[in-house]
Coordinates of C-alpha atoms in Angstrom, one line a residue:
X1 CA -78.1 143.2 10.9
X2 CA -81.7 142.2 9.9
X3 CA -83.1 139.8 12.8
X4 CA -85.6 137.2 11.6
X5 CA -89.0 137.8 12.5
X6 CA -91.6 135.6 14.4
X7 CA -94.3 135.4 11.8
X8 CA -96.8 133.9 14.1
X9 CA -96.3 136.9 16.3
X10 CA -96.4 139.5 13.7
X11 CA -99.6 138.0 12.5
X12 CA -101.0 138.0 15.8
X13 CA -99.7 141.8 16.6
X14 CA -101.7 143.0 13.3
X15 CA -105.1 140.9 14.1
X16 CA -104.8 143.1 17.5
X17 CA -105.2 146.2 15.5
X18 CA -108.8 146.7 14.5
X19 CA -109.0 147.6 10.8
X20 CA -112.3 146.8 8.9
X21 CA -112.7 148.3 5.8
X22 CA -112.2 151.1 5.3
X23 CA -110.7 151.8 8.6
X24 CA -107.2 151.7 8.5
X25 CA -106.4 151.4 12.5
X26 CA -102.6 151.4 12.5
X27 CA -101.5 148.4 11.3
X28 CA -99.7 149.8 8.2
X29 CA -97.9 152.4 10.4
X30 CA -96.9 149.5 12.8
X31 CA -95.6 147.7 9.1
X32 CA -94.0 151.0 8.1
X33 CA -91.7 151.1 11.3
X34 CA -91.0 147.2 11.0
X35 CA -90.1 147.7 7.2
X36 CA -88.2 150.5 7.7
X37 CA -85.9 149.0 10.6
X38 CA -85.1 146.4 8.0
X39 CA -83.9 149.0 5.4
X40 CA -86.8 149.8 3.3
X41 CA -87.7 152.9 1.6
X42 CA -91.1 153.5 2.8
X43 CA -94.2 155.8 1.5
X44 CA -97.7 156.5 2.9
X45 CA -100.1 156.9 -0.2
X46 CA -103.3 157.8 1.1
X47 CA -105.9 158.5 -1.6
X48 CA -109.4 159.8 -2.0
X49 CA -111.2 162.3 0.2
X50 CA -113.7 162.2 3.3
X51 CA -115.1 159.0 3.8
X52 CA -113.3 157.3 1.1
X53 CA -109.8 158.1 2.0
X54 CA -107.9 155.0 1.8
X55 CA -104.1 154.5 3.5
X56 CA -102.0 152.4 1.6
X57 CA -98.4 152.2 2.0
X58 CA -95.3 151.0 -0.6
X59 CA -92.1 150.2 0.5
X60 CA -89.2 149.2 -1.7
X61 CA -85.6 147.7 -1.0
X62 CA -82.7 148.0 -3.8
X63 CA -83.1 149.5 -7.3
X64 CA -82.3 146.8 -9.8
X65 CA -84.0 143.6 -11.9
X66 CA -85.4 141.8 -11.0
X67 CA -88.0 143.4 -8.9
X68 CA -90.4 141.5 -7.0
X69 CA -93.4 143.2 -5.3
X70 CA -95.6 141.3 -2.6
X71 CA -99.1 142.6 -2.9
X72 CA -101.7 142.7 -0.1
X73 CA -104.1 144.5 2.1
X74 CA -104.5 145.4 5.9
X75 CA -108.1 145.9 5.7
X76 CA -110.7 143.1 6.8
X77 CA -114.4 142.4 6.7
X78 CA -116.6 143.1 9.7
X79 CA -116.8 140.0 12.4
X80 CA -120.9 139.6 11.1
X81 CA -123.9 138.6 13.1
X82 CA -122.3 135.3 13.6
X83 CA -121.2 134.5 17.5
X84 CA -117.3 134.1 17.8
X85 CA -115.9 131.9 20.6
X86 CA -113.4 134.4 20.8
X87 CA -112.8 138.1 20.5
X88 CA -112.2 138.9 16.5
X89 CA -109.3 141.0 17.4
X90 CA -108.1 138.8 19.8
X91 CA -104.9 137.3 17.8
X92 CA -105.1 134.3 20.2
X93 CA -103.0 131.1 19.4
X94 CA -104.4 127.9 21.0
X95 CA -103.2 124.5 20.3
X96 CA -100.9 125.8 17.3
X97 CA -103.8 127.9 15.8
X98 CA -104.1 131.7 15.3
X99 CA -107.3 133.2 15.7
X100 CA -108.7 136.2 14.6
X101 CA -110.3 138.6 11.9
X102 CA -107.7 138.8 9.0
X103 CA -106.2 135.5 10.3
X104 CA -106.3 133.9 6.7
X105 CA -107.4 136.9 4.6
X106 CA -105.1 138.2 4.6
X107 CA -103.2 139.7 7.7
X108 CA -101.5 136.0 8.1
X109 CA -100.2 136.5 4.2
X110 CA -98.9 139.9 5.0
X111 CA -97.2 139.0 8.0
X112 CA -95.5 136.1 5.9
X113 CA -94.6 138.4 3.2
X114 CA -92.7 140.5 5.9
X115 CA -91.3 137.5 7.9
X116 CA -89.8 136.2 4.5
X117 CA -88.6 139.2 3.7
X118 CA -86.6 139.2 7.2
X119 CA -85.3 135.9 6.9
X120 CA -83.9 136.3 3.5
X121 CA -82.3 139.3 4.2
X122 CA -80.8 138.0 7.4
X123 CA -79.3 135.1 5.4
X124 CA -78.3 136.9 2.4
X125 CA -76.0 139.7 3.1
X126 CA -74.9 139.6 -0.6
X127 CA -78.5 139.8 -3.3
X128 CA -79.3 141.4 -6.5
X129 CA -82.5 142.9 -7.6
X130 CA -85.4 144.6 -5.4
X131 CA -87.9 143.5 -3.1
X132 CA -91.2 145.5 -2.4
X133 CA -94.4 145.9 -0.5
X134 CA -97.7 147.2 -1.9
X135 CA -100.2 147.2 0.7
X136 CA -104.1 148.6 0.5
X137 CA -106.8 149.4 3.2
X138 CA -109.6 149.0 0.8
X139 CA -109.5 145.6 -1.3
X140 CA -112.3 144.3 0.8
X141 CA -114.6 147.2 -0.1
X142 CA -115.2 149.4 -3.3
X143 CA -111.0 149.3 -4.2
X144 CA -111.4 152.8 -6.1
X145 CA -108.7 154.4 -3.8
X146 CA -106.2 151.4 -3.1
X147 CA -104.2 149.1 -5.2
X148 CA -105.2 150.7 -8.5
X149 CA -104.4 154.3 -7.4
X150 CA -100.7 152.9 -6.3
X151 CA -100.1 151.2 -9.2
X152 CA -100.4 154.5 -11.0
X153 CA -98.1 156.1 -8.8
X154 CA -95.6 153.2 -9.0
X155 CA -95.6 153.5 -12.8
X156 CA -95.0 157.5 -12.5
X157 CA -92.3 156.9 -10.1
X158 CA -90.1 153.9 -11.7
X159 CA -91.3 151.1 -9.5
X160 CA -93.0 148.6 -12.0
X161 CA -92.3 145.3 -10.9
X162 CA -91.1 142.4 -13.0
X163 CA -93.3 140.0 -11.4
X164 CA -95.8 140.7 -8.6
X165 CA -97.3 137.9 -5.8
X166 CA -100.3 138.6 -4.2
X167 CA -101.0 136.5 -1.0
X168 CA -104.6 135.8 -1.1
X169 CA -105.8 132.8 0.6
X170 CA -105.4 130.6 -2.6
X171 CA -105.3 126.6 -1.0
X172 CA -108.7 125.0 -0.3
X173 CA -107.6 122.6 2.5
X174 CA -103.5 122.1 2.5
X175 CA -100.4 124.4 1.8
X176 CA -99.3 123.8 -1.7
X177 CA -102.3 123.0 -3.5
X178 CA -103.0 125.9 -5.9
X179 CA -101.7 129.0 -7.3
X180 CA -103.7 131.2 -9.0
X181 CA -102.7 132.5 -12.3
X182 CA -105.7 134.7 -13.5
X183 CA -109.3 135.5 -12.4
X184 CA -112.6 135.7 -14.2
X185 CA -114.0 139.2 -15.1
X186 CA -117.0 140.6 -13.2
X187 CA -119.3 142.8 -14.4
X188 CA -123.1 144.0 -13.1
X189 CA -125.5 145.1 -15.7
X190 CA -129.2 146.8 -14.8
X191 CA -132.1 146.9 -16.9
X192 CA -135.0 149.2 -16.6
X193 CA -137.8 148.5 -19.1
X194 CA -140.2 151.1 -19.4
X195 CA -144.1 150.7 -20.3
X196 CA -147.2 152.5 -19.8
X197 CA -149.2 152.1 -16.6
X198 CA -153.1 151.1 -16.8
X199 CA -155.6 148.9 -15.0
X200 CA -155.2 145.3 -15.4
X201 CA -158.6 144.9 -16.8
X202 CA -157.9 147.1 -19.6
X203 CA -154.6 145.9 -20.9
X204 CA -154.7 147.4 -24.4
X205 CA -154.7 150.7 -22.7
X206 CA -151.5 149.8 -21.2
X207 CA -148.0 148.5 -22.2
X208 CA -146.8 145.7 -19.4
X209 CA -143.2 146.3 -18.8
X210 CA -142.8 143.0 -16.8
X211 CA -143.8 140.7 -20.0
X212 CA -141.0 142.5 -21.9
X213 CA -138.5 142.2 -19.2
X214 CA -139.2 138.4 -18.6
X215 CA -138.8 137.5 -22.1
X216 CA -135.3 139.5 -22.1
X217 CA -134.3 137.6 -19.3
X218 CA -135.4 134.6 -21.1
X219 CA -133.4 135.2 -23.8
X220 CA -130.2 136.0 -21.8
X221 CA -130.3 132.9 -20.0
X222 CA -131.5 130.5 -22.6
X223 CA -128.0 128.9 -23.4
X224 CA -124.7 129.0 -21.6
X225 CA -122.4 132.0 -22.4
X226 CA -119.4 129.7 -23.6
X227 CA -118.0 126.3 -22.4
X228 CA -115.1 127.6 -21.0
X229 CA -111.6 128.0 -22.2
X230 CA -107.9 126.3 -22.1
X231 CA -107.4 128.0 -18.4
X232 CA -111.0 129.3 -17.3
X233 CA -114.4 127.5 -16.6
X234 CA -117.3 128.5 -18.4
X235 CA -118.8 131.9 -17.8
X236 CA -121.7 132.3 -15.5
X237 CA -124.7 135.0 -15.9
X238 CA -126.7 135.0 -12.6
X239 CA -130.1 137.3 -12.1
X240 CA -129.6 139.1 -8.9
X241 CA -132.9 141.0 -8.7
X242 CA -136.3 141.5 -10.4
X243 CA -138.1 144.3 -9.3
X244 CA -141.5 146.2 -10.2
X245 CA -142.1 147.9 -6.8
X246 CA -145.7 147.4 -7.4
X247 CA -147.9 147.2 -4.4
X248 CA -151.0 146.9 -6.0
X249 CA -152.6 143.8 -7.5
X250 CA -154.8 145.7 -10.0
X251 CA -152.3 148.2 -11.7
X252 CA -150.2 147.4 -14.6
X253 CA -146.8 149.1 -13.4
X254 CA -145.1 151.7 -15.6
X255 CA -141.4 150.3 -15.2
X256 CA -139.8 147.0 -14.3
X257 CA -136.2 146.8 -13.6
X258 CA -133.7 143.7 -13.1
X259 CA -130.2 143.4 -12.2
X260 CA -127.6 140.7 -13.1
X261 CA -123.9 139.6 -13.0
X262 CA -121.7 137.8 -15.1
X263 CA -118.4 136.2 -14.3
X264 CA -116.5 136.0 -17.5
X265 CA -113.6 134.2 -18.5
X266 CA -111.4 135.3 -21.3
X267 CA -113.3 134.5 -24.4
X268 CA -115.4 137.9 -23.6
X269 CA -114.9 141.6 -22.6
X270 CA -116.9 143.5 -20.5
X271 CA -117.6 145.9 -23.6
X272 CA -118.4 142.8 -25.8
X273 CA -120.8 141.1 -23.2
X274 CA -122.5 144.8 -22.6
X275 CA -123.2 145.0 -26.3
X276 CA -124.8 141.5 -26.2
X277 CA -127.2 142.3 -23.6
X278 CA -128.1 145.8 -25.1
X279 CA -128.8 143.7 -28.4
X280 CA -131.1 141.2 -26.5
X281 CA -132.7 144.1 -24.7
X282 CA -133.6 146.1 -28.0
X283 CA -135.2 142.8 -29.4
X284 CA -137.8 142.9 -26.9
X285 CA -138.1 146.4 -25.6
X286 CA -138.5 149.7 -27.7
X287 CA -138.0 152.0 -24.4
X288 CA -135.4 150.2 -22.5
X289 CA -131.8 151.5 -20.6
X290 CA -129.1 149.4 -20.0
X291 CA -126.1 150.4 -17.9
X292 CA -123.3 148.2 -16.9
X293 CA -120.2 148.3 -14.4
X294 CA -117.1 146.4 -14.7
X295 CA -115.0 145.9 -11.7
X296 CA -112.5 143.8 -13.5
X297 CA -111.6 142.3 -16.8
X298 CA -110.4 138.5 -16.9
X299 CA -106.7 138.2 -17.1
X300 CA -104.2 135.8 -17.3
X301 CA -100.5 135.1 -16.4
X302 CA -99.7 132.5 -18.8
X303 CA -97.5 129.3 -17.1
X304 CA -93.7 129.9 -17.7
X305 CA -91.3 132.4 -16.4
X306 CA -91.7 133.7 -12.9
X307 CA -94.9 131.5 -12.6
X308 CA -92.6 128.6 -12.9
X309 CA -90.3 130.0 -10.2
X310 CA -93.0 130.2 -8.0
X311 CA -94.6 127.0 -8.4
X312 CA -90.8 125.4 -7.7
X313 CA -90.5 127.7 -4.7
X314 CA -94.1 125.9 -3.3
X315 CA -92.8 122.6 -4.3
X316 CA -89.2 122.7 -2.7
X317 CA -91.1 123.5 0.6
X318 CA -94.7 121.5 0.6
X319 CA -93.4 118.9 -1.4
X320 CA -96.9 119.2 -3.7
X321 CA -97.1 120.6 -7.0
X322 CA -99.6 123.0 -7.2
X323 CA -102.1 123.3 -9.8
X324 CA -102.5 126.4 -11.9
X325 CA -105.9 127.7 -11.3
X326 CA -108.1 130.7 -12.2
X327 CA -111.7 130.1 -10.2
X328 CA -113.1 131.9 -7.4
X329 CA -114.1 135.9 -7.3
X330 CA -112.1 138.6 -8.0
X331 CA -108.9 140.2 -6.0
X332 CA -106.5 143.1 -6.4
X333 CA -104.6 141.1 -8.9
X334 CA -106.6 142.1 -11.5
X335 CA -105.6 145.5 -11.5
X336 CA -102.0 144.6 -11.1
X337 CA -102.4 142.4 -14.2
X338 CA -102.4 145.6 -16.5
X339 CA -98.4 146.4 -15.4
X340 CA -97.0 143.3 -14.9
X341 CA -97.1 139.5 -14.6
X342 CA -99.1 138.6 -11.7
X343 CA -99.6 135.3 -9.3
X344 CA -101.6 134.6 -6.4
X345 CA -100.3 132.4 -3.5
X346 CA -101.3 132.2 0.3
X347 CA -102.6 130.2 3.0
X348 CA -105.4 127.9 3.4
X349 CA -108.6 129.7 2.8
X350 CA -111.4 127.5 4.5
X351 CA -112.1 130.0 7.2
X352 CA -112.2 133.3 5.5
X353 CA -114.7 135.9 6.2
X354 CA -116.4 132.9 9.0
X355 CA -116.7 133.4 12.4
X356 CA -113.7 132.4 14.4
X357 CA -111.3 132.7 11.3
X358 CA -108.0 131.1 12.1
X359 CA -104.8 129.6 10.4
X360 CA -102.5 127.1 11.5
X361 CA -99.1 128.2 12.6
X362 CA -97.3 125.9 10.9
X363 CA -99.2 127.1 7.8
X364 CA -97.7 130.6 8.4
X365 CA -94.3 129.2 8.8
X366 CA -94.7 127.1 5.7
X367 CA -96.0 130.2 3.7
X368 CA -93.0 132.3 4.9
X369 CA -90.5 129.3 3.7
X370 CA -92.3 129.2 0.3
X371 CA -91.8 133.3 -0.1
X372 CA -87.9 133.1 1.2
X373 CA -87.4 130.1 -1.2
X374 CA -89.0 132.4 -4.2
X375 CA -86.5 135.3 -3.0
X376 CA -83.6 133.0 -3.2
X377 CA -84.5 131.6 -6.5
X378 CA -85.1 135.2 -8.0
X379 CA -82.4 137.3 -6.1
X380 CA -79.5 135.1 -5.6

């Protein structure tokens, strides 16, 4: 018989285990023990070597459909330089508020997943389908050996879910405001323009790469990339660095470099944007090198199906109809979207990555009830 878990106590216990990315601490070992006691088959899946070795955990109960997967991460960002009023790993509960790094992003969300499963199993001895957990220790870092590698393993071993819920903190101020059904893509580009070094008094003997780079950057930012689409806000190109490395005032430099980031919607791909950047650069410089790196393409899980089931569960518990949204940064949902429909719903994220990160215990309990209701709607 499964006993329902206290979500606040579980979240506090996770916070007390230091796990700054990519340091796993012992949080996954602790969760593995809890899940095993509940009857889950648990597999530890470390990927990568040396300093990049990333702890991951997959656990599943049941073998049929529908297969609902809860995905999240046990790593957290560092405490930072700001002064905390409480130890970041204290897991202190004061006046109904849980404090500590990861309280809302996202040890609190992970605790709600697990507590919801325990409550559902305790109240529903007969059910159909499968419940699984995908937990990584490298969401806040490079994310090279975390969720993306576990998903490959899941597919190879017959564990691809029918639907996945990521527990990132999606609500701006109160529970029930927002479900994320997609995310913009994110790509970085580096532009290096080669010139010919020379004396500033004799510019005809040199070729100033800075002038060419400035024209390139002006062309890239002259007009908006788009006006947005049905579910996405307009794409955004931001120049993040312009660097010449020239300490002399009388020397035309030999090269000039710029870096930029594009957060793009579903009207573009990283390939199409990379080609556009390359074309603009060639129009203004003969000797130019462009390199790009995409951390994730844009994706959208269309409303309907499981998204509506999740929305109904949120409405049942909170009394609010959540807005379907695609804003914000990236998350591991960008990897999951390649394999199955995915949506994100979690806690209030107002304090994430800040000093004195915290979450109301009542919100933890509300999120747990939402997940329980989702399980009931899908499995019974």
